[in-house]
Coordinates of C-alpha atoms in Angstrom, one line a residue:
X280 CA 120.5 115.2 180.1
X281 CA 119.6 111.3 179.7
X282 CA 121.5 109.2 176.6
X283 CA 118.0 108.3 176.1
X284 CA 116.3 112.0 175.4
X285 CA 119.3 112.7 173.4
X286 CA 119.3 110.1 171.5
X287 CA 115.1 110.6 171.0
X288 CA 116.3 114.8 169.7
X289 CA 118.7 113.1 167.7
X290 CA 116.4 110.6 165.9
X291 CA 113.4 113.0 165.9
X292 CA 115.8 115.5 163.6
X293 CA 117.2 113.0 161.6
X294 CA 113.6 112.1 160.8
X295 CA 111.9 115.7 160.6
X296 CA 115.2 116.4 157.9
X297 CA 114.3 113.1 155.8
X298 CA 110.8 114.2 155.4
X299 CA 111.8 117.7 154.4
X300 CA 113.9 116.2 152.0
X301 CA 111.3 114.2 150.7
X302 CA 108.4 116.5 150.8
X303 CA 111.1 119.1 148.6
X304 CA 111.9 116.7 146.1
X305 CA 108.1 115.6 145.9
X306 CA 107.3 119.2 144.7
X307 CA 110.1 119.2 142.0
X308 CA 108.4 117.2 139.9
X309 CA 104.7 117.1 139.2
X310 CA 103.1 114.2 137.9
X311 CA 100.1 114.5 135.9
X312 CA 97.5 112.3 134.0
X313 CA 97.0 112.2 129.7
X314 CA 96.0 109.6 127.0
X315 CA 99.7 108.4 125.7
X316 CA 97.8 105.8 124.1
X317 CA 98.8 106.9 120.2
X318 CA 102.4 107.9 121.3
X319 CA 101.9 111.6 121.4
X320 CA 101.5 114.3 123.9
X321 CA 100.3 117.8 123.7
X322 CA 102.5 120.2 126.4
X323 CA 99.8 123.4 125.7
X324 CA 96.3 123.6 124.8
X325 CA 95.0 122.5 121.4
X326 CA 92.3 124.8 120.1
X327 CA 89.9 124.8 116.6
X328 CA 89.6 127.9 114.3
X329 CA 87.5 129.4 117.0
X330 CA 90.0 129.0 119.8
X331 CA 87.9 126.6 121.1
X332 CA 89.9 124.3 123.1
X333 CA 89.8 120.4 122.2
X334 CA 93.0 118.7 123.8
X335 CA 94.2 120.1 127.3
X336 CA 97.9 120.4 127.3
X337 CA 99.9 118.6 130.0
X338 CA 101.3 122.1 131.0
X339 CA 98.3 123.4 131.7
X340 CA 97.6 124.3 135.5
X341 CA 101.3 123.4 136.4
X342 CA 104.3 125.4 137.2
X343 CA 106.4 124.2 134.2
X344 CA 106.6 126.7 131.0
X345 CA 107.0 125.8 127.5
X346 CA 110.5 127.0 127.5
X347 CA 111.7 124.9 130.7
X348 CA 111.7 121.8 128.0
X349 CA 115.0 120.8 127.0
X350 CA 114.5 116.6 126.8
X351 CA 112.1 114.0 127.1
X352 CA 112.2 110.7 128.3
X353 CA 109.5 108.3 127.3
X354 CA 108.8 104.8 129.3
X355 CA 107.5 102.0 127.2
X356 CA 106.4 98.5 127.9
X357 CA 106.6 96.3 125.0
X358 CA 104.2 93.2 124.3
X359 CA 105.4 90.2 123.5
X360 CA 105.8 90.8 119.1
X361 CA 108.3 93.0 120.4
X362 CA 109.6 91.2 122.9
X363 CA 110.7 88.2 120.5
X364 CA 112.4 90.2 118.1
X365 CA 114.5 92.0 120.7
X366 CA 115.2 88.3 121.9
X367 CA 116.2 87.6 118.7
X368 CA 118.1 90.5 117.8
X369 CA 115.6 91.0 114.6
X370 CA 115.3 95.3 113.8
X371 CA 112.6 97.3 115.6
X372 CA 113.3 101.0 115.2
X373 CA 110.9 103.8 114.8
X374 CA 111.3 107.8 115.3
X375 CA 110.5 110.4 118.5
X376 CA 110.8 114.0 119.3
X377 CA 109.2 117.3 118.5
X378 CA 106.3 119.3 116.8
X379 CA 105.7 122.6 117.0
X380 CA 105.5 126.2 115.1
X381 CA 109.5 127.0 116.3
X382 CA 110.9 122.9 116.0
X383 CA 108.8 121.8 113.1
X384 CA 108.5 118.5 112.2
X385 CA 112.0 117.2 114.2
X386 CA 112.4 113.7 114.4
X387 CA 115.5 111.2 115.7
X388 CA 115.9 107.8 115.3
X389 CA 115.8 104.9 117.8
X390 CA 116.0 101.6 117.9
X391 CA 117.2 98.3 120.5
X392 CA 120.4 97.8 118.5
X393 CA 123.4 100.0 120.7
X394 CA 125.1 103.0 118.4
X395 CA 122.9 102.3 115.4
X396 CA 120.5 105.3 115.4
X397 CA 120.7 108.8 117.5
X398 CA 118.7 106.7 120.5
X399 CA 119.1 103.2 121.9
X400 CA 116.0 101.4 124.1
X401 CA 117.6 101.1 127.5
X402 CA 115.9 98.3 129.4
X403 CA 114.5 99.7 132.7
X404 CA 114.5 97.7 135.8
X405 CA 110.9 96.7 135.4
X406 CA 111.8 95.0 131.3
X407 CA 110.4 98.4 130.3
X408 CA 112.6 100.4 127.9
X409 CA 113.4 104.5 128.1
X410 CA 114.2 106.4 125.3
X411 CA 115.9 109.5 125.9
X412 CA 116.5 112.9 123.7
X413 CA 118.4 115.5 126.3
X414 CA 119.6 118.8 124.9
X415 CA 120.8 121.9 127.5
X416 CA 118.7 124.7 125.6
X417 CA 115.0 124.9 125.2
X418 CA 113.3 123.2 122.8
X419 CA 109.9 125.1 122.2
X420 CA 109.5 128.9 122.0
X421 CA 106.8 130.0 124.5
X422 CA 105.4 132.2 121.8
X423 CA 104.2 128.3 119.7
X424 CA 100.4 128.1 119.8
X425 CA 100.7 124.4 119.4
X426 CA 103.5 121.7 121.1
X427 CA 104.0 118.3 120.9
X428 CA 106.6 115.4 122.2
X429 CA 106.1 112.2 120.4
X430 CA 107.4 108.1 119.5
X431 CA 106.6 106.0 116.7
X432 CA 107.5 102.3 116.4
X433 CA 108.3 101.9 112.8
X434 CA 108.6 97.7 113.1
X435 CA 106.0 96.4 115.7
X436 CA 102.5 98.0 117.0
X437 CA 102.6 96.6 120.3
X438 CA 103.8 99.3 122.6
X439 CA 102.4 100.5 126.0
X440 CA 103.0 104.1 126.5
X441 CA 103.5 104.1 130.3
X442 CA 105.3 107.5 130.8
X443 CA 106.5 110.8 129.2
X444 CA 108.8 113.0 131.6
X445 CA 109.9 116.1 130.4
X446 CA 113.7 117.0 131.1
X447 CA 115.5 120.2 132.0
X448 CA 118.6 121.6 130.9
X449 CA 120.5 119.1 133.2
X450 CA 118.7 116.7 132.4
X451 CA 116.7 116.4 135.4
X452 CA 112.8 115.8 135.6
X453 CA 110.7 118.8 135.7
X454 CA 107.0 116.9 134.4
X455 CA 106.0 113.3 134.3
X456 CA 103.6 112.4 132.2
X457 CA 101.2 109.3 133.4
X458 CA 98.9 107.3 131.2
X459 CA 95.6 108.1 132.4
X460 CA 93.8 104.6 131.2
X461 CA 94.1 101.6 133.5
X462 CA 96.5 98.6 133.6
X463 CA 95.7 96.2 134.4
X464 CA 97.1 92.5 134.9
X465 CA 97.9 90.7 138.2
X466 CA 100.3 88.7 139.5
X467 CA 100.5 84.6 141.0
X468 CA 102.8 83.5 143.3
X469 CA 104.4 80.3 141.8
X470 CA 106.9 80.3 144.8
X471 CA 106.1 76.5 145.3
X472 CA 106.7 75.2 142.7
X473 CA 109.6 74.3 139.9
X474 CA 108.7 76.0 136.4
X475 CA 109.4 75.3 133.0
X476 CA 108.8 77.4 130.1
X477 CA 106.9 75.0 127.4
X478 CA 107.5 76.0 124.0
X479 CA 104.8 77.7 122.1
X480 CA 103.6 76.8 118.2
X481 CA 101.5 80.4 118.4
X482 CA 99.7 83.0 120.4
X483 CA 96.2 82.3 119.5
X484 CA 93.9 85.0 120.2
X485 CA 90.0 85.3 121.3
X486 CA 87.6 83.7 119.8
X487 CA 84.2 83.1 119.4
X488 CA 82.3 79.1 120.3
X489 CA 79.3 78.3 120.6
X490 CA 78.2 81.9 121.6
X491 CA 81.3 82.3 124.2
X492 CA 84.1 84.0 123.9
X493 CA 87.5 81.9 124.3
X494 CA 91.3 81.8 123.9
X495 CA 92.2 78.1 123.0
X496 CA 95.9 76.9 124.1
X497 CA 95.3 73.7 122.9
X498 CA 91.8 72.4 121.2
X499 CA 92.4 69.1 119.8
X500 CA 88.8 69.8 117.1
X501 CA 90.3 73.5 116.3
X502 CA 92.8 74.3 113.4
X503 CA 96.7 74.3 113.7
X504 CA 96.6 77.9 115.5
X505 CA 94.3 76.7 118.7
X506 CA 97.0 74.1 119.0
X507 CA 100.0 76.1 120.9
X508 CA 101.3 73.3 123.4
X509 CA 102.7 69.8 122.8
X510 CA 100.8 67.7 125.3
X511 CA 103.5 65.5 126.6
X512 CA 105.4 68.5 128.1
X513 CA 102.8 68.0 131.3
X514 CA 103.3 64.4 132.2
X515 CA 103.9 64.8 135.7
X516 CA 103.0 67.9 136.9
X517 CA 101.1 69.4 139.4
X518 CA 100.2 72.7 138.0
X519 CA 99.4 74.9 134.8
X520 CA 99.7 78.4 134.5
X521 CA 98.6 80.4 131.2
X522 CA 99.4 83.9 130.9
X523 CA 97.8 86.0 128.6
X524 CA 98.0 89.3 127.3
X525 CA 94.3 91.4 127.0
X526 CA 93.8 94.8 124.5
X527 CA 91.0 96.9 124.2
X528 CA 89.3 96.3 127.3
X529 CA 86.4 98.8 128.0
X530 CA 84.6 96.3 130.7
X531 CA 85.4 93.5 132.7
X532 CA 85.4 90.1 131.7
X533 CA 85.4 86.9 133.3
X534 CA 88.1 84.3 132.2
X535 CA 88.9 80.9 133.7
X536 CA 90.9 77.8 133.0
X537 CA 88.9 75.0 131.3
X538 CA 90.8 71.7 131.2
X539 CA 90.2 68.1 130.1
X540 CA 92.9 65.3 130.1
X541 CA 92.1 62.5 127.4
X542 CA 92.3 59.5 129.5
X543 CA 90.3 57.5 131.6
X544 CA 89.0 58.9 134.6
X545 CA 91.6 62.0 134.3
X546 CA 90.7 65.2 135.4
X547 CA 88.8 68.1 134.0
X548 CA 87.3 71.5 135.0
X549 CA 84.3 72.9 133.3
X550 CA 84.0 76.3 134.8
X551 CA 83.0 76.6 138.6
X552 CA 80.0 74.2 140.6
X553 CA 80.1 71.8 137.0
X554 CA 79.4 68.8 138.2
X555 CA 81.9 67.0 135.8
X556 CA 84.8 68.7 137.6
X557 CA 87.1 66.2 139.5
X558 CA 90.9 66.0 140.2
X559 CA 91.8 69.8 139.7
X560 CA 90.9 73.3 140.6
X561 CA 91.4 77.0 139.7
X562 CA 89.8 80.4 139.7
X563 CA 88.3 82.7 137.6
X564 CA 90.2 86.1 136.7
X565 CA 88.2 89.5 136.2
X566 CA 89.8 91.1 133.2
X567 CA 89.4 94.8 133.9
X568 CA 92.0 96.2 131.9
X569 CA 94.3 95.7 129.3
X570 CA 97.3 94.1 130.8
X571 CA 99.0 90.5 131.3
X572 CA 96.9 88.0 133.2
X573 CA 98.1 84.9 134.7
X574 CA 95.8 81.5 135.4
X575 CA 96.9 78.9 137.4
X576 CA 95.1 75.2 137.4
X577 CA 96.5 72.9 140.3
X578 CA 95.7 68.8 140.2
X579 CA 95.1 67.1 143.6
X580 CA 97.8 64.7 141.6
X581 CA 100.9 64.4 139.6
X582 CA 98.8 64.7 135.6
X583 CA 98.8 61.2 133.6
X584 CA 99.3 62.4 130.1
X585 CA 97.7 59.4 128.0
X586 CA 97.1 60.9 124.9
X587 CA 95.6 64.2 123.8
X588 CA 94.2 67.2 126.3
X589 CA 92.3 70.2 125.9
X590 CA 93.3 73.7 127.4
X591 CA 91.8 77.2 127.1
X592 CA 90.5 80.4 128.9
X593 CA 86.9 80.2 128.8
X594 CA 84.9 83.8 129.6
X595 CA 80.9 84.0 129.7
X596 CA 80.9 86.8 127.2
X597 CA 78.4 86.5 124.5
X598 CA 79.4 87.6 120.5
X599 CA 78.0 86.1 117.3
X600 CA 81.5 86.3 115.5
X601 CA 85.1 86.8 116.1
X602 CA 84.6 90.4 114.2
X603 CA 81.9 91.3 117.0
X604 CA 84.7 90.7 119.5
X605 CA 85.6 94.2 120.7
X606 CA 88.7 93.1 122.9
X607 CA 91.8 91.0 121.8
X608 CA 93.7 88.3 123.6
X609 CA 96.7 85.9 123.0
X610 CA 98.8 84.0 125.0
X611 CA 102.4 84.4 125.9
X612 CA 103.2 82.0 128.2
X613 CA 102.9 78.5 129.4
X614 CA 104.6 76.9 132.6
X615 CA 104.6 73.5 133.6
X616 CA 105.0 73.4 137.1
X617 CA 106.1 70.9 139.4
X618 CA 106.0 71.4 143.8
X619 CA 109.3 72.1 145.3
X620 CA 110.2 69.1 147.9
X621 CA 109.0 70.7 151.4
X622 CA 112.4 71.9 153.6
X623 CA 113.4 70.0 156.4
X624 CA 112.9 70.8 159.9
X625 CA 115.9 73.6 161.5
X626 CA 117.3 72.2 164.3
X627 CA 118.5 75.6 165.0
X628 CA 115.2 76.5 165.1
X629 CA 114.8 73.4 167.5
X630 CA 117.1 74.8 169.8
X631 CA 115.6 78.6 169.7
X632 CA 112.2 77.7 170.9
X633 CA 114.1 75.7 173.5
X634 CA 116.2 78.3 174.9
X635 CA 113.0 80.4 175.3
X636 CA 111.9 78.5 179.0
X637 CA 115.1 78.9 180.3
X638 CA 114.8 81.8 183.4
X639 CA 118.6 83.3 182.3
X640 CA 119.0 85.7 180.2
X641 CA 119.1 85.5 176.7
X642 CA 121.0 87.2 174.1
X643 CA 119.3 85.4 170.1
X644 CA 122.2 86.1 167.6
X645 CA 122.2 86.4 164.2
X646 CA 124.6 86.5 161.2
X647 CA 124.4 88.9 158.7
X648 CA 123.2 86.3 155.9
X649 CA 120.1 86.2 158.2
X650 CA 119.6 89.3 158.6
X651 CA 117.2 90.1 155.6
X652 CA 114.8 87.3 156.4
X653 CA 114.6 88.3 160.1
X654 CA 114.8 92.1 160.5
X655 CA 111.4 92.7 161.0
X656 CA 110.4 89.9 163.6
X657 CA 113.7 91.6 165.5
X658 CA 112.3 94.9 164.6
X659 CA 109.0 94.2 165.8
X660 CA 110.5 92.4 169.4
X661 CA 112.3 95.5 169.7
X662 CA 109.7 97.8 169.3
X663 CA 108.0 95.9 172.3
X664 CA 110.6 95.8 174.5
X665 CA 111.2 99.2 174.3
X666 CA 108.0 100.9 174.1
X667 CA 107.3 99.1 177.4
X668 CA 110.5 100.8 178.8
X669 CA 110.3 104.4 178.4
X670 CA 106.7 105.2 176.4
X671 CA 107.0 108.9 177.7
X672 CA 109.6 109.8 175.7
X673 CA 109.1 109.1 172.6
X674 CA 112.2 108.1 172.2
X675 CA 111.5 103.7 172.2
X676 CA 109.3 104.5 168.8
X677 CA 111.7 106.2 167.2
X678 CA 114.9 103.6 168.6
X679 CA 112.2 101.0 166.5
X680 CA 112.5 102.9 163.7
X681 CA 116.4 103.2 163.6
X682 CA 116.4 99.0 164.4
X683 CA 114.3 98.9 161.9
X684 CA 115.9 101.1 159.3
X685 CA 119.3 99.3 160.1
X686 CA 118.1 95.8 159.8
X687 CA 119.4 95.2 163.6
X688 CA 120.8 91.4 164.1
X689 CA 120.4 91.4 168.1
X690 CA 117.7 91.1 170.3
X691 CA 118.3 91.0 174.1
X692 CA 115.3 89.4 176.5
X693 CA 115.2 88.8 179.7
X694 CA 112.6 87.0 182.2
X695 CA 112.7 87.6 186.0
X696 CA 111.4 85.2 188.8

């Protein structure tokens, strides 16, 4: 038999058994959809005095029973209240675990600080925080008519539910619980440039002038708390970005950067097609969910700061008063940013493109610090060369797959006469 058919039989049951193994550990766990929004689940069906049912339980339609729960694990993202005190070591704590006819009321402590309650906020990879209760028995009876698994922050309010997962004896997941309302937010690559994190004098929050709604970051005319930024932190730089944190948002809203710098001839940008805009740009952002937004205003050059400026996120939503404001805002962040100094040509790079008209054959190393930044350009080349050697097979697909699984440093080419 050909190396090459074996190695395709190979491959092709290396493959089939990942994607077994995946597909099984797919079904383990369901994952299903609930408003976490106040911190508290229902696991069965909630029903009146007429056993009419008002709240489905999370259980409901799945395989898991009542009595599989032995733990919960619940993912949170905090806001940035939170986030400063945990910075600052200041006390958040608060209480989480059970309700039902069999548990009661039964509650345990958490909090950031390590070993000083019965459950410490472990930072996730993402700067979320898990708080785990595991236990190797069951904690509801399956005869309870009502169940609950619950968190309360005792210090701050500004927690976003983002998960529940119910644990097995061992600890091991058995139901994730998803919020089921949107987040939002988005994300800006600042890749080009150098940022600094300007201090902040406040949040601010959403307002309401002449008719619009706004969030100022720094209004010269406003009071003390539209004034978050100290102007001379942006002499010299060729970018802005504001990032802002939205609640309560039931439709989307349009926000953009408006800008004015407080010298002669200095730029300014009035929302988009104003004809007073000159020397900067930037685009709106649609608000569609509650989340963190970033804006980013770029000047054609380096800002003058001669004096005073003006900077806020301007939407075209209409409300008489701040109380008719049904969303909040307030911002969290404020980078000056300055463009990284383009890199110099590679002469390596010089010499590959050379090499590429010579008629020999040619063997393109590379080390392994390169290898992340190039596997897939090597991957791809591979692919090519191989599918056009043996496409009967099979067996050059799934060759691309293995280069491309193991991040392959070598490419061979070779050009005839």
């Amino acid at each position: 038999m050909k190396i090459s058919k074996i190695l395709a039989g190979m491959s092709a049951a290396a493959l089939a058994a990942s994607m077994m193994s995946l597909a099984a550990f797919a079904d383990e766990t369901a994952t299903v959809k609930a408003d976490l929004t106040g911190g508290t689940v229902s696991l069965i069906d909630e029903k009146d005095d007429d056993g009419v049912v008002t709240k489905t339980g999370v259980l409901t339609g799945t395989n898991v029973k009542l009595s599989d729960v032995c733990g919960i694990d619940v993912n949170v993202t905090v806001g940035a209240d939170s986030a400063a005190k945990i910075e600052a070591g200041d006390w958040i704590g608060g209480g989480l675990g059970y309700n039902s006819e069999s548990t009661g009321w039964a509650s345990k402590e958490w909090s950031f600080q390590e070993g000083a309650k019965d459950v410490t906020g472990v930072k996730a990879a993402d700067g979320s925080y898990d708080f785990v209760l595991k236990g190797t028995d069951p904690v509801f009876a399956d005869t309870d008519t009502y169940a609950q698994v619950w968190l309360q922050n005792w210090s701050t309010n500004d927690f976003t539910f983002n998960a529940f997962t119910l644990l097995d004896k061992d600890g091991n997941p058995i139901l994730v619980v998803e919020s089921d309302k949107a987040q939002g937010g988005n994300t800006v690559d600042l890749s080009a440039y150098d940022a600094t994190e300007v201090t902040l004098a406040g949040n601010g929050k959403a307002k309401v002038d002449t008719g619009k709604v706004r969030v100022n970051v720094n209004n010269p005319w406003g009071e003390d708390v539209d004034k978050l930024i100290t102007p001379a932190d942006f002499e010299g730089v060729d970018a802005i970005a504001v990032t802002a944190e939205f609640d309560a948002i039931t439709d989307p809203v349009d926000f953009a950067i408006n800008f004015a710098i407080f010298s002669d001839n200095g730029p300014q940008y009035w929302g988009e097609g104003n004809a007073a805009n000159k020397g900067c740009s930037t685009e709106a952002v649609t608000v569609n969910a509650d989340g963190s937004y970033t804006f980013l205003l770029k000047f054609d050059e380096p800002l003058t700061v001669d004096g005073d400026l003006f900077l806020d996120l301007q939407s075209a939503f209409e409300a008489a008063t701040d109380d008719d404001i049904p969303f909040a805002a307030k911002v969290t962040s404020v980078k000056a940013l300055t463009l990284k100094d383009a890199p110099a040509p590679s002469e390596s790079t010089a010499d590959s493109t050379e090499s590429t008209d010579s008629d020999e054959s040619k063997v393109i190393l590379t080390d392994s610090a390169d290898s992340k930044t190039n596997s897939a350009a090597t991957s791809s080349k591979a692919a090519n060369n191989a599918s056009n050697t043996n496409p009967s097979t099979g067996a050059a697909a799934l060759a691309a797959v293995g280069v491309a699984l193991a991040g392959a440093a070598v490419v061979a080419t070779k050009k005839r006469k």
